[in-house]
Amino acid sequence: NLVPQSLLSRLHGNDVADQLRAISDLQNALRKIKCPLDYQEHYEGLCQAIIKVIPVNNFRVFKASAGLVTTYVETFKSNITNYISPLARVLCHKIGDNKIAVRESAIK
């Protein structure tokens, strides 16, 4: 599996510091991918893992997860067109957030 279970546990846990480290670890792993097509079987699972962390109500976690979405899209580019809609739907909900920084991150 592309994302180890231990990282997923940290990503979806309740500890903010752990979530932030897990997001950073996942971003670093994505940046190291040289041939995105080699990971095609993991696109959907990775997308679902990211979707689960976006709605977190902590601003720092959301901002980091928005950065993770950007890294995901930059890494896999046109190969993930089928998975962009679910990510966009989740991000669209954040556009209505009370905090301007959250709205700006969602739009970016």
mmCIF file of C-alpha atoms in Angstrom:
data_model
loop_
_atom_site.group_PDB
_atom_site.id
_atom_site.type_symbol
_atom_site.label_atom_id
_atom_site.label_comp_id
_atom_site.label_asym_id
_atom_site.label_seq_id
_atom_site.Cartn_x
_atom_site.Cartn_y
_atom_site.Cartn_z
ATOM 1 C CA ASN A 1 0.000 0.000 0.000
ATOM 2 C CA LEU A 2 1.224 3.509 -0.797
ATOM 3 C CA VAL A 3 0.211 4.932 2.577
ATOM 4 C CA PRO A 4 1.175 2.830 5.613
ATOM 5 C CA GLN A 5 -1.616 2.119 8.083
ATOM 6 C CA SER A 6 0.358 3.809 10.863
ATOM 7 C CA LEU A 7 0.391 7.049 8.874
ATOM 8 C CA LEU A 8 -3.346 6.779 8.185
ATOM 9 C CA SER A 9 -3.973 6.288 11.905
ATOM 10 C CA ARG A 10 -2.028 9.463 12.689
ATOM 11 C CA LEU A 11 -3.725 11.332 9.839
ATOM 12 C CA HIS A 12 -7.209 10.510 11.114
ATOM 13 C CA GLY A 13 -6.439 10.605 14.833
ATOM 14 C CA ASN A 14 -7.422 13.258 17.353
ATOM 15 C CA ASP A 15 -3.978 14.658 18.112
ATOM 16 C CA VAL A 16 -3.471 17.845 16.059
ATOM 17 C CA ALA A 17 0.322 17.693 16.219
ATOM 18 C CA ASP A 18 0.223 14.079 15.030
ATOM 19 C CA GLN A 19 -2.154 14.981 12.192
ATOM 20 C CA LEU A 20 0.112 17.810 11.072
ATOM 21 C CA ARG A 21 3.184 15.536 11.095
ATOM 22 C CA ALA A 22 1.277 12.852 9.166
ATOM 23 C CA ILE A 23 0.177 15.392 6.538
ATOM 24 C CA SER A 24 3.760 16.596 6.204
ATOM 25 C CA ASP A 25 5.064 13.009 5.925
ATOM 26 C CA LEU A 26 2.498 12.217 3.239
ATOM 27 C CA GLN A 27 3.333 15.387 1.295
ATOM 28 C CA ASN A 28 7.035 14.505 1.400
ATOM 29 C CA ALA A 29 6.293 10.983 0.167
ATOM 30 C CA LEU A 30 4.195 12.332 -2.723
ATOM 31 C CA ARG A 31 6.923 14.773 -3.734
ATOM 32 C CA LYS A 32 9.383 11.876 -4.087
ATOM 33 C CA ILE A 33 7.238 10.020 -6.632
ATOM 34 C CA LYS A 34 9.017 10.012 -9.989
ATOM 35 C CA CYS A 35 6.574 8.029 -12.125
ATOM 36 C CA PRO A 36 2.948 8.684 -11.051
ATOM 37 C CA LEU A 37 1.533 5.967 -13.314
ATOM 38 C CA ASP A 38 3.303 3.359 -11.166
ATOM 39 C CA TYR A 39 0.913 4.308 -8.356
ATOM 40 C CA GLN A 40 -2.314 4.340 -10.352
ATOM 41 C CA GLU A 41 -3.909 1.638 -8.218
ATOM 42 C CA HIS A 42 -3.524 3.904 -5.163
ATOM 43 C CA TYR A 43 -5.102 7.097 -6.540
ATOM 44 C CA GLU A 44 -8.577 6.463 -5.160
ATOM 45 C CA GLY A 45 -7.446 5.221 -1.738
ATOM 46 C CA LEU A 46 -5.142 8.183 -1.329
ATOM 47 C CA CYS A 47 -7.901 10.561 -2.400
ATOM 48 C CA GLN A 48 -10.269 9.034 0.186
ATOM 49 C CA ALA A 49 -7.632 9.378 2.915
ATOM 50 C CA ILE A 50 -7.209 13.062 2.070
ATOM 51 C CA ILE A 51 -10.974 13.647 1.927
ATOM 52 C CA LYS A 52 -11.375 12.301 5.463
ATOM 53 C CA VAL A 53 -8.923 14.808 6.933
ATOM 54 C CA ILE A 54 -10.171 17.951 5.110
ATOM 55 C CA PRO A 55 -13.342 18.455 7.231
ATOM 56 C CA VAL A 56 -11.338 18.578 10.479
ATOM 57 C CA ASN A 57 -12.368 21.708 12.369
ATOM 58 C CA ASN A 58 -8.843 22.719 13.314
ATOM 59 C CA PHE A 59 -7.596 25.569 11.133
ATOM 60 C CA ARG A 60 -3.969 24.403 11.042
ATOM 61 C CA VAL A 61 -4.999 20.868 10.047
ATOM 62 C CA PHE A 62 -7.300 22.187 7.329
ATOM 63 C CA LYS A 63 -4.647 24.527 5.943
ATOM 64 C CA ALA A 64 -2.110 21.673 5.880
ATOM 65 C CA SER A 65 -4.628 19.305 4.275
ATOM 66 C CA ALA A 66 -5.406 21.929 1.622
ATOM 67 C CA GLY A 67 -1.668 21.970 0.887
ATOM 68 C CA LEU A 68 -1.767 18.179 0.717
ATOM 69 C CA VAL A 69 -4.512 18.388 -1.923
ATOM 70 C CA THR A 70 -2.297 20.721 -3.949
ATOM 71 C CA THR A 71 0.632 18.292 -3.682
ATOM 72 C CA TYR A 72 -1.642 15.368 -4.635
ATOM 73 C CA VAL A 73 -2.869 17.198 -7.747
ATOM 74 C CA GLU A 74 0.628 18.390 -8.707
ATOM 75 C CA THR A 75 2.048 14.885 -8.302
ATOM 76 C CA PHE A 76 -0.551 12.955 -10.265
ATOM 77 C CA LYS A 77 -1.746 15.751 -12.610
ATOM 78 C CA SER A 78 -4.101 14.599 -15.366
ATOM 79 C CA ASN A 79 -3.979 10.984 -14.181
ATOM 80 C CA ILE A 80 -6.454 11.739 -11.376
ATOM 81 C CA THR A 81 -9.261 13.483 -13.238
ATOM 82 C CA ASN A 82 -11.740 10.857 -11.990
ATOM 83 C CA TYR A 83 -10.864 11.645 -8.374
ATOM 84 C CA ILE A 84 -10.923 15.449 -8.473
ATOM 85 C CA SER A 85 -14.710 15.792 -8.079
ATOM 86 C CA PRO A 86 -14.885 14.256 -4.582
ATOM 87 C CA LEU A 87 -12.007 16.470 -3.438
ATOM 88 C CA ALA A 88 -13.626 19.556 -4.946
ATOM 89 C CA ARG A 89 -16.953 18.816 -3.226
ATOM 90 C CA VAL A 90 -15.306 18.628 0.181
ATOM 91 C CA LEU A 91 -13.295 21.788 -0.437
ATOM 92 C CA CYS A 92 -16.400 23.646 -1.635
ATOM 93 C CA HIS A 93 -17.975 23.163 1.801
ATOM 94 C CA LYS A 94 -15.030 25.039 3.304
ATOM 95 C CA ILE A 95 -15.606 28.046 1.046
ATOM 96 C CA GLY A 96 -18.537 28.940 3.315
ATOM 97 C CA ASP A 97 -16.381 28.864 6.457
ATOM 98 C CA ASN A 98 -16.414 31.869 8.810
ATOM 99 C CA LYS A 99 -12.625 32.271 8.709
ATOM 100 C CA ILE A 100 -11.304 34.082 5.660
ATOM 101 C CA ALA A 101 -8.037 32.110 5.778
ATOM 102 C CA VAL A 102 -9.991 28.838 5.529
ATOM 103 C CA ARG A 103 -11.982 30.154 2.576
ATOM 104 C CA GLU A 104 -8.811 31.320 0.836
ATOM 105 C CA SER A 105 -7.101 27.961 1.379
ATOM 106 C CA ALA A 106 -10.114 26.115 -0.011
ATOM 107 C CA ILE A 107 -10.194 28.316 -3.104
ATOM 108 C CA LYS A 108 -6.468 27.953 -3.713
#
